[in-house]
mmCIF file of C-alpha atoms (C1' of nucleotides) and ligand atoms in Angstrom:
data_model
loop_
_atom_site.group_PDB
_atom_site.id
_atom_site.type_symbol
_atom_site.label_atom_id
_atom_site.label_comp_id
_atom_site.label_asym_id
_atom_site.label_seq_id
_atom_site.Cartn_x
_atom_site.Cartn_y
_atom_site.Cartn_z
ATOM 1 C CA MET A 2 103.524 212.727 180.598
ATOM 2 C CA THR A 3 101.393 211.203 183.100
ATOM 3 C CA ASP A 4 104.632 209.718 184.510
ATOM 4 C CA LEU A 5 106.183 213.135 184.919
ATOM 5 C CA LEU A 6 103.222 213.819 187.163
ATOM 6 C CA LYS A 7 103.509 210.811 189.129
ATOM 7 C CA ILE A 8 107.303 211.323 189.419
ATOM 8 C CA TRP A 9 106.674 215.151 190.606
ATOM 9 C CA GLY A 10 103.838 214.114 193.123
ATOM 10 C CA GLU A 11 106.242 211.425 194.806
ATOM 11 C CA ARG A 12 109.155 213.788 195.011
ATOM 12 C CA LEU A 13 106.936 216.436 196.449
ATOM 13 C CA ARG A 14 105.715 213.938 199.125
ATOM 14 C CA SER A 15 109.080 212.385 199.788
ATOM 15 C CA GLU A 16 110.536 215.998 200.487
ATOM 16 C CA GLY A 17 107.761 216.454 203.287
ATOM 17 C CA TYR A 18 105.414 218.923 201.039
ATOM 18 C CA ARG A 19 101.914 218.289 200.754
ATOM 19 C CA LEU A 20 100.340 217.309 197.254
ATOM 20 C CA THR A 21 97.466 219.953 196.997
ATOM 21 C CA ARG A 22 94.812 220.633 194.628
ATOM 22 C CA ALA A 23 96.779 223.973 193.679
ATOM 23 C CA ARG A 24 99.724 222.043 193.129
ATOM 24 C CA ARG A 25 98.367 219.259 191.007
ATOM 25 C CA ALA A 26 96.611 221.881 188.807
ATOM 26 C CA ILE A 27 99.932 223.746 188.213
ATOM 27 C CA LEU A 28 101.804 220.540 187.685
ATOM 28 C CA GLU A 29 99.184 219.057 185.237
ATOM 29 C CA ALA A 30 99.434 222.253 183.360
ATOM 30 C CA LEU A 31 103.346 222.373 183.157
ATOM 31 C CA ALA A 32 103.480 218.545 182.121
ATOM 32 C CA ALA A 33 100.916 219.348 179.307
ATOM 33 C CA GLY A 34 102.525 222.448 178.239
ATOM 34 C CA GLU A 35 104.480 221.849 174.938
ATOM 35 C CA SER A 36 106.948 224.919 175.745
ATOM 36 C CA HIS A 37 107.870 227.332 178.480
ATOM 37 C CA MET A 38 104.975 229.365 180.092
ATOM 38 C CA THR A 39 104.911 232.581 181.974
ATOM 39 C CA PRO A 40 103.579 232.660 185.575
ATOM 40 C CA GLU A 41 100.448 234.631 183.941
ATOM 41 C CA GLU A 42 99.891 231.867 181.277
ATOM 42 C CA LEU A 43 100.505 228.812 183.456
ATOM 43 C CA HIS A 44 97.683 230.504 185.751
ATOM 44 C CA ARG A 45 95.281 230.814 182.972
ATOM 45 C CA GLN A 46 95.944 226.987 182.293
ATOM 46 C CA ALA A 47 96.122 225.838 185.390
ATOM 47 C CA ARG A 48 92.934 227.648 186.360
ATOM 48 C CA ARG A 49 90.843 225.486 183.809
ATOM 49 C CA ARG A 50 91.380 222.477 186.510
ATOM 50 C CA HIS A 51 91.145 224.646 189.503
ATOM 51 C CA ARG A 52 89.004 227.854 189.221
ATOM 52 C CA SER A 53 89.986 229.768 192.306
ATOM 53 C CA LEU A 54 93.572 229.056 192.077
ATOM 54 C CA GLY A 55 95.434 232.283 192.995
ATOM 55 C CA LEU A 56 98.340 233.579 190.984
ATOM 56 C CA VAL A 57 100.308 233.906 194.054
ATOM 57 C CA THR A 58 100.268 230.298 194.302
ATOM 58 C CA VAL A 59 101.553 229.860 191.085
ATOM 59 C CA TYR A 60 104.544 231.853 191.897
ATOM 60 C CA ARG A 61 105.076 230.036 195.281
ATOM 61 C CA THR A 62 104.713 226.649 193.423
ATOM 62 C CA LEU A 63 107.383 227.543 190.727
ATOM 63 C CA ALA A 64 109.596 228.546 193.295
ATOM 64 C CA LEU A 65 109.518 225.287 195.037
ATOM 65 C CA LEU A 66 109.754 223.469 191.661
ATOM 66 C CA GLU A 67 112.374 225.425 190.769
ATOM 67 C CA LYS A 68 114.170 224.645 194.050
ATOM 68 C CA LEU A 69 113.722 221.036 193.564
ATOM 69 C CA ASN A 70 114.893 221.182 189.875
ATOM 70 C CA LEU A 71 111.786 219.899 188.549
ATOM 71 C CA VAL A 72 111.427 223.068 186.250
ATOM 72 C CA GLN A 73 113.557 225.608 185.019
ATOM 73 C CA ARG A 74 113.322 229.043 184.370
ATOM 74 C CA VAL A 75 113.839 230.355 180.801
ATOM 75 C CA HIS A 76 114.729 234.249 180.074
ATOM 76 C CA GLN A 77 113.496 236.071 177.044
ATOM 77 C CA GLY A 78 112.795 239.342 175.939
ATOM 78 C CA ALA A 79 112.615 242.367 177.848
ATOM 79 C CA LEU A 80 109.068 242.632 179.264
ATOM 80 C CA SER A 81 107.681 239.614 180.960
ATOM 81 C CA CYS A 82 110.856 237.902 180.734
ATOM 82 C CA HIS A 83 110.490 234.959 183.151
ATOM 83 C CA SER A 84 108.958 231.758 181.920
ATOM 84 C CA PHE A 85 109.260 228.176 182.925
ATOM 85 C CA ILE A 86 109.515 224.833 181.315
ATOM 86 C CA ALA A 87 109.406 221.148 182.777
ATOM 87 C CA VAL A 88 112.756 219.634 183.155
ATOM 88 C CA ARG A 89 112.480 216.497 181.154
ATOM 89 C CA LEU A 90 116.100 215.556 180.716
ATOM 90 C CA PRO A 91 117.443 212.693 182.841
ATOM 91 C CA THR A 92 120.603 214.350 183.480
ATOM 92 C CA GLY A 93 118.870 217.319 185.410
ATOM 93 C CA HIS A 94 120.826 220.448 184.866
ATOM 94 C CA HIS A 95 120.853 221.560 181.255
ATOM 95 C CA HIS A 96 120.946 225.261 179.227
ATOM 96 C CA HIS A 97 118.760 226.560 176.847
ATOM 97 C CA LEU A 98 119.335 227.777 173.257
ATOM 98 C CA VAL A 99 116.558 230.181 172.930
ATOM 99 C CA CYS A 100 114.977 231.433 169.651
ATOM 100 C CA ARG A 101 115.086 235.461 169.415
ATOM 101 C CA THR A 102 112.348 235.776 167.093
ATOM 102 C CA CYS A 103 109.577 233.008 168.166
ATOM 103 C CA GLY A 104 110.760 232.179 171.392
ATOM 104 C CA ARG A 105 111.071 228.473 170.600
ATOM 105 C CA VAL A 106 113.684 226.560 173.242
ATOM 106 C CA GLU A 107 116.012 223.992 172.523
ATOM 107 C CA GLU A 108 117.434 222.282 175.428
ATOM 108 C CA PHE A 109 121.323 221.008 175.744
ATOM 109 C CA PRO A 110 122.565 219.011 178.573
ATOM 110 C CA ASP A 111 125.194 220.452 180.576
ATOM 111 C CA CYS A 112 127.746 217.762 179.966
ATOM 112 C CA ALA A 113 128.466 219.647 176.610
ATOM 113 C CA LEU A 114 130.316 222.072 178.856
ATOM 114 C CA ASP A 115 132.015 219.840 181.470
ATOM 115 C CA ASP A 116 135.023 219.345 179.429
ATOM 116 C CA VAL A 117 135.737 223.274 178.887
ATOM 117 C CA LEU A 118 135.112 223.847 182.730
ATOM 118 C CA ARG A 119 137.250 220.911 183.896
ATOM 119 C CA ARG A 120 139.939 222.114 181.531
ATOM 120 C CA LEU A 121 139.536 225.729 182.768
ATOM 121 C CA GLN A 122 139.605 224.413 186.595
ATOM 122 C CA ALA A 123 143.065 222.723 185.847
ATOM 123 C CA ARG A 124 144.531 225.837 184.327
ATOM 124 C CA THR A 125 143.467 228.362 186.542
ATOM 125 C CA GLY A 126 143.428 226.315 189.866
ATOM 126 C CA PHE A 127 140.097 227.834 190.671
ATOM 127 C CA ALA A 128 137.273 225.347 192.474
ATOM 128 C CA ILE A 129 134.557 226.281 190.190
ATOM 129 C CA GLU A 130 131.168 226.276 191.781
ATOM 130 C CA SER A 131 128.498 227.635 189.457
ATOM 131 C CA HIS A 132 128.090 228.618 185.936
ATOM 132 C CA HIS A 133 125.735 230.677 184.143
ATOM 133 C CA VAL A 134 125.321 229.915 180.167
ATOM 134 C CA GLU A 135 123.044 232.157 177.825
ATOM 135 C CA VAL A 136 122.926 231.171 174.213
ATOM 136 C CA VAL A 137 120.692 233.144 171.611
ATOM 137 C CA GLY A 138 119.943 232.621 168.059
ATOM 138 C CA ARG A 139 117.312 232.236 165.577
ATOM 139 C CA CYS A 140 115.698 228.668 164.865
ATOM 140 C CA PRO A 141 115.152 227.248 161.515
ATOM 141 C CA GLU A 142 111.672 228.442 160.833
ATOM 142 C CA CYS A 143 112.587 231.812 161.762
ATOM 143 C CA GLN A 144 115.962 232.322 159.728
ATOM 144 C CA MET B 1 138.183 251.655 175.406
ATOM 145 C CA THR B 2 138.320 255.386 174.317
ATOM 146 C CA ASP B 3 138.062 253.864 170.756
ATOM 147 C CA LEU B 4 134.947 252.442 171.816
ATOM 148 C CA LEU B 5 133.380 255.710 173.105
ATOM 149 C CA LYS B 6 134.244 257.358 169.968
ATOM 150 C CA ILE B 7 132.745 254.608 167.691
ATOM 151 C CA TRP B 8 129.580 254.720 169.856
ATOM 152 C CA GLY B 9 129.511 258.627 169.682
ATOM 153 C CA GLU B 10 129.812 258.455 165.850
ATOM 154 C CA ARG B 11 127.125 255.726 165.648
ATOM 155 C CA LEU B 12 124.613 257.768 167.670
ATOM 156 C CA ARG B 13 125.294 260.934 165.535
ATOM 157 C CA SER B 14 125.203 258.994 162.116
ATOM 158 C CA GLU B 15 121.683 257.882 163.375
ATOM 159 C CA GLY B 16 120.495 261.016 164.231
ATOM 160 C CA TYR B 17 120.678 260.854 167.971
ATOM 161 C CA ARG B 18 122.259 263.903 169.810
ATOM 162 C CA LEU B 19 125.249 263.005 171.925
ATOM 163 C CA THR B 20 124.279 264.472 175.211
ATOM 164 C CA ARG B 21 126.014 264.659 178.652
ATOM 165 C CA ALA B 22 123.755 261.953 180.252
ATOM 166 C CA ARG B 23 124.375 259.580 177.396
ATOM 167 C CA ARG B 24 127.997 260.175 177.464
ATOM 168 C CA ALA B 25 128.279 259.425 181.056
ATOM 169 C CA ILE B 26 126.461 256.232 180.476
ATOM 170 C CA LEU B 27 128.365 255.071 177.624
ATOM 171 C CA GLU B 28 131.559 255.650 179.528
ATOM 172 C CA ALA B 29 130.277 253.360 182.608
ATOM 173 C CA LEU B 30 129.480 250.852 179.944
ATOM 174 C CA ALA B 31 132.769 251.200 178.557
ATOM 175 C CA ALA B 32 134.916 251.097 181.719
ATOM 176 C CA GLY B 33 132.647 248.113 183.103
ATOM 177 C CA GLU B 34 134.448 244.838 183.151
ATOM 178 C CA SER B 35 131.211 242.901 183.257
ATOM 179 C CA HIS B 36 127.528 243.325 183.040
ATOM 180 C CA MET B 37 125.532 245.945 184.966
ATOM 181 C CA THR B 38 121.836 246.054 186.035
ATOM 182 C CA PRO B 39 120.301 249.412 185.337
ATOM 183 C CA GLU B 40 120.606 250.329 188.840
ATOM 184 C CA GLU B 41 124.430 249.619 189.102
ATOM 185 C CA LEU B 42 125.010 251.475 185.771
ATOM 186 C CA HIS B 43 123.242 254.378 187.231
ATOM 187 C CA ARG B 44 125.333 254.551 190.279
ATOM 188 C CA GLN B 45 128.443 254.444 188.054
ATOM 189 C CA ALA B 46 127.389 256.997 185.463
ATOM 190 C CA ARG B 47 126.319 259.513 188.211
ATOM 191 C CA ARG B 48 130.012 259.956 189.293
ATOM 192 C CA ARG B 49 130.364 261.530 185.933
ATOM 193 C CA HIS B 50 127.006 263.114 185.879
ATOM 194 C CA ARG B 51 125.406 263.935 189.517
ATOM 195 C CA SER B 52 122.027 264.788 188.311
ATOM 196 C CA LEU B 53 121.503 261.724 185.836
ATOM 197 C CA GLY B 54 117.987 259.958 186.238
ATOM 198 C CA LEU B 55 117.538 256.336 186.530
ATOM 199 C CA VAL B 56 114.900 256.597 183.766
ATOM 200 C CA THR B 57 117.282 257.979 181.573
ATOM 201 C CA VAL B 58 119.407 255.075 181.963
ATOM 202 C CA TYR B 59 116.492 252.738 181.067
ATOM 203 C CA ARG B 60 115.948 255.065 177.723
ATOM 204 C CA THR B 61 119.622 254.837 176.909
ATOM 205 C CA LEU B 62 119.899 251.176 177.306
ATOM 206 C CA ALA B 63 117.019 250.690 175.241
ATOM 207 C CA LEU B 64 118.580 253.005 172.538
ATOM 208 C CA LEU B 65 121.868 251.177 172.757
ATOM 209 C CA GLU B 66 120.173 247.624 172.607
ATOM 210 C CA LYS B 67 118.169 248.831 169.526
ATOM 211 C CA LEU B 68 121.466 249.865 167.784
ATOM 212 C CA ASN B 69 123.324 246.572 168.973
ATOM 213 C CA LEU B 70 125.845 248.603 170.937
ATOM 214 C CA VAL B 71 125.028 246.526 174.297
ATOM 215 C CA GLN B 72 123.791 243.248 174.987
ATOM 216 C CA ARG B 73 121.222 242.294 177.455
ATOM 217 C CA VAL B 74 122.219 239.573 179.900
ATOM 218 C CA HIS B 75 119.670 237.506 181.751
ATOM 219 C CA GLN B 76 120.464 235.890 185.084
ATOM 220 C CA GLY B 77 118.885 234.975 188.218
ATOM 221 C CA ALA B 78 115.121 235.401 189.457
ATOM 222 C CA LEU B 79 115.308 239.016 190.960
ATOM 223 C CA SER B 80 116.682 242.072 189.193
ATOM 224 C CA CYS B 81 117.524 239.696 186.334
ATOM 225 C CA HIS B 82 118.286 242.298 183.487
ATOM 226 C CA SER B 83 121.898 243.265 183.143
ATOM 227 C CA PHE B 84 123.873 245.034 180.247
ATOM 228 C CA ILE B 85 127.126 244.673 178.749
ATOM 229 C CA ALA B 86 129.258 246.446 176.001
ATOM 230 C CA VAL B 87 129.151 244.556 172.903
ATOM 231 C CA ARG B 88 132.838 244.505 171.916
ATOM 232 C CA LEU B 89 133.329 243.569 168.330
ATOM 233 C CA PRO B 90 134.783 241.939 166.480
ATOM 234 C CA THR B 91 138.030 241.485 168.848
ATOM 235 C CA GLY B 92 138.300 241.216 172.188
ATOM 236 C CA HIS B 93 135.421 238.718 173.095
ATOM 237 C CA HIS B 94 136.112 236.760 176.326
ATOM 238 C CA HIS B 95 134.682 235.451 179.463
ATOM 239 C CA HIS B 96 135.154 235.806 183.113
ATOM 240 C CA LEU B 97 135.867 233.319 185.684
ATOM 241 C CA VAL B 98 135.357 235.266 188.972
ATOM 242 C CA CYS B 99 136.522 234.591 192.589
ATOM 243 C CA ARG B 100 133.345 234.194 194.878
ATOM 244 C CA THR B 101 135.419 235.107 197.740
ATOM 245 C CA CYS B 102 138.085 238.051 196.722
ATOM 246 C CA GLY B 103 136.444 238.871 193.297
ATOM 247 C CA ARG B 104 139.530 237.912 191.404
ATOM 248 C CA VAL B 105 138.841 237.617 187.791
ATOM 249 C CA GLU B 106 140.338 235.540 185.448
ATOM 250 C CA GLU B 107 139.615 235.620 181.783
ATOM 251 C CA PHE B 108 139.392 232.932 179.476
ATOM 252 C CA PRO B 109 139.081 233.019 175.669
ATOM 253 C CA ASP B 110 135.925 232.374 173.800
ATOM 254 C CA CYS B 111 137.409 229.682 171.593
ATOM 255 C CA ALA B 112 137.143 227.388 174.417
ATOM 256 C CA LEU B 113 133.456 227.388 173.702
ATOM 257 C CA ASP B 114 133.635 227.672 169.945
ATOM 258 C CA ASP B 115 133.478 223.853 169.466
ATOM 259 C CA VAL B 116 130.460 223.436 171.853
ATOM 260 C CA LEU B 117 128.409 226.307 170.022
ATOM 261 C CA ARG B 118 129.257 224.716 166.574
ATOM 262 C CA ARG B 119 128.395 221.394 167.443
ATOM 263 C CA LEU B 120 125.163 222.788 169.066
ATOM 264 C CA GLN B 121 124.272 224.820 166.000
ATOM 265 C CA ALA B 122 124.695 221.644 163.967
ATOM 266 C CA ARG B 123 122.491 219.496 165.961
ATOM 267 C CA THR B 124 119.759 221.967 166.256
ATOM 268 C CA GLY B 125 119.847 224.074 163.072
ATOM 269 C CA PHE B 126 119.784 227.155 164.935
ATOM 270 C CA ALA B 127 121.782 230.329 163.855
ATOM 271 C CA ILE B 128 123.219 231.243 167.146
ATOM 272 C CA GLU B 129 123.795 234.696 167.230
ATOM 273 C CA SER B 130 125.271 235.396 170.802
ATOM 274 C CA HIS B 131 126.149 234.135 173.979
ATOM 275 C CA HIS B 132 127.286 234.775 177.387
ATOM 276 C CA VAL B 133 129.310 232.640 179.838
ATOM 277 C CA GLU B 134 129.820 233.487 183.574
ATOM 278 C CA VAL B 135 131.711 230.969 185.637
ATOM 279 C CA VAL B 136 132.235 231.341 189.496
ATOM 280 C CA GLY B 137 134.306 229.685 192.002
ATOM 281 C CA ARG B 138 137.056 230.146 194.384
ATOM 282 C CA CYS B 139 140.534 230.988 193.439
ATOM 283 C CA PRO B 140 143.383 229.005 194.685
ATOM 284 C CA GLU B 141 144.076 231.714 197.380
ATOM 285 C CA CYS B 142 140.770 231.769 198.721
ATOM 286 C CA GLN B 143 140.217 227.802 198.829
ATOM 287 C "C1'" DA C 19 123.159 284.029 168.840
ATOM 288 C "C1'" DT C 20 118.736 282.120 167.868
ATOM 289 C "C1'" DA C 21 115.334 278.583 166.593
ATOM 290 C "C1'" DT C 22 114.040 273.973 166.408
ATOM 291 C "C1'" DT C 23 112.996 270.006 168.645
ATOM 292 C "C1'" DA C 24 115.195 265.832 170.725
ATOM 293 C "C1'" DA C 25 116.405 264.711 175.287
ATOM 294 C "C1'" DT C 26 115.872 265.217 180.234
ATOM 295 C "C1'" DG C 27 114.233 264.490 185.160
ATOM 296 C "C1'" DA C 28 110.367 264.282 188.413
ATOM 297 C "C1'" DA C 29 106.435 262.447 189.263
ATOM 298 C "C1'" DA C 30 102.783 259.730 188.313
ATOM 299 C "C1'" DA C 31 101.003 254.969 186.358
ATOM 300 C "C1'" DA C 32 101.588 250.539 185.226
ATOM 301 C "C1'" DT C 33 103.297 246.040 185.631
ATOM 302 C "C1'" DT C 34 105.520 242.219 188.051
ATOM 303 C "C1'" DT C 35 106.548 239.869 192.253
ATOM 304 C "C1'" DT C 36 106.692 239.329 197.477
ATOM 305 C "C1'" DT C 37 104.969 239.760 202.220
ATOM 306 C "C1'" DT C 38 101.280 239.539 205.324
ATOM 307 C "C1'" DC C 39 97.925 237.238 207.588
ATOM 308 C "C1'" DA C 40 93.362 234.839 208.723
ATOM 309 C "C1'" DA C 41 90.989 230.824 206.658
ATOM 310 C "C1'" DT C 42 91.289 226.646 204.799
ATOM 311 C "C1'" DA C 43 92.511 221.660 203.762
ATOM 312 C "C1'" DA C 44 96.185 218.011 203.855
ATOM 313 C "C1'" DG C 45 98.072 214.062 205.916
ATOM 314 C "C1'" DG C 46 98.795 211.631 210.378
ATOM 315 C "C1'" DC C 47 96.697 209.267 213.772
ATOM 316 C "C1'" DA C 48 93.247 207.497 217.211
ATOM 317 C "C1'" DT D 1 85.719 207.721 209.961
ATOM 318 C "C1'" DG D 2 86.605 211.881 212.570
ATOM 319 C "C1'" DC D 3 89.933 215.006 214.926
ATOM 320 C "C1'" DC D 4 94.395 217.270 215.214
ATOM 321 C "C1'" DT D 5 98.327 219.689 213.662
ATOM 322 C "C1'" DT D 6 100.077 222.807 210.907
ATOM 323 C "C1'" DA D 7 101.440 223.453 205.784
ATOM 324 C "C1'" DT D 8 99.269 225.797 202.286
ATOM 325 C "C1'" DT D 9 96.165 228.791 200.140
ATOM 326 C "C1'" DG D 10 93.896 233.302 198.238
ATOM 327 C "C1'" DA D 11 92.884 238.408 199.195
ATOM 328 C "C1'" DA D 12 94.774 242.452 200.090
ATOM 329 C "C1'" DA D 13 98.613 245.163 200.889
ATOM 330 C "C1'" DA D 14 103.181 246.238 200.147
ATOM 331 C "C1'" DA D 15 107.609 246.276 197.510
ATOM 332 C "C1'" DA D 16 110.254 246.338 193.425
ATOM 333 C "C1'" DT D 17 110.679 247.460 188.797
ATOM 334 C "C1'" DT D 18 109.913 249.640 184.421
ATOM 335 C "C1'" DT D 19 107.086 252.824 181.585
ATOM 336 C "C1'" DT D 20 104.400 257.032 180.654
ATOM 337 C "C1'" DT D 21 103.523 261.875 180.891
ATOM 338 C "C1'" DC D 22 104.751 266.318 180.721
ATOM 339 C "C1'" DA D 23 107.000 270.766 181.563
ATOM 340 C "C1'" DT D 24 111.744 272.246 181.159
ATOM 341 C "C1'" DT D 25 116.204 271.943 179.321
ATOM 342 C "C1'" DA D 26 119.877 271.721 176.050
ATOM 343 C "C1'" DA D 27 122.095 269.723 171.784
ATOM 344 C "C1'" DT D 28 122.634 270.990 167.061
ATOM 345 C "C1'" DA D 29 121.807 273.427 162.672
ATOM 346 C "C1'" DT D 30 121.264 277.876 160.673
HETATM 347 MN MN1 LIG E 215 125.496 224.018 183.380
HETATM 348 MN MN1 LIG E 216 131.623 234.638 174.228
HETATM 349 ZN ZN1 LIG E 217 112.081 230.727 165.780
HETATM 350 ZN ZN1 LIG E 218 139.932 234.511 195.859
#
DNA sequence: ATATTAATGAAAAATTTTTTCAATAAGGCA
DNA sequence: TGCCTTATTGAAAAAATTTTTCATTAATAT
């Protein structure tokens, strides 16, 4: 977990971004979080490290981390549906299986779909550029 | 398609809701739509049938249809991430491969994903209830 | 037709996210 | 270390989205 922080910090630096107190606080909250957090929740957590942190900086930092593929956005429910979770899988790109009841998230790697997409590309002649996958269900505890 | 409308109308009536002009316009737009639409898009389409339709009624009707499981919410992207699509059960479920350039749509059957989802369900213990998949690329002509 | 009352649309309010901008502080360098 | 440059910050304002309120309308049962 401390690993994660170190890796993230180095990545930011290597991309030319500054490692500020605000960003450190947000990264630490994200790395410590067990599950996905809304910007609001993340702000609350990160403020324990950095009292004057503004919510707007949380939004900005999340946009940056999302661009760098260090966090991934999780959609859930109707209201306040955006939340964010640290990317821990080595493969980078992955998808989420979300529990409709408790919000628990299970990650699954993109490679599970590679084969389907490859066949689709071969059959149709399309050059596939991107895909969006959304899977919803109920976790073992909530069934 | 007309089937879908009839079924939806009967369902609303049987649940004690009134079948109003506004709701009919929205249902028709949803049934005619090939893919998911944001409330805004749906409003634009439905107004071709019912000029004075208010956006607020689109929101209210979507909430109702979602509650009755007649439409499904799809989350995508960062901004304006909510959109809605008719639930077409039990048959006719398929997905779309869309050409980014010319808009051409190629359909692919759901069964291509069945295997992936079955394995995911077995591995995680989740009871998978729904999924949405969208693939974007460039068609042979546009490459 | 009439009565009942669910549903509607406009406006206001609430919520969430982005933009603007002056002040601050991170990182490079002397 | 102390200065310089400028990326980053936080507050406030603005924008975008969604919900609530409420008087009016219209769908349905009688
Ligand atoms: Mn993927
Ligand atoms: Mn499907
Ligand atoms: Zn659950
Ligand atoms: Zn094309």
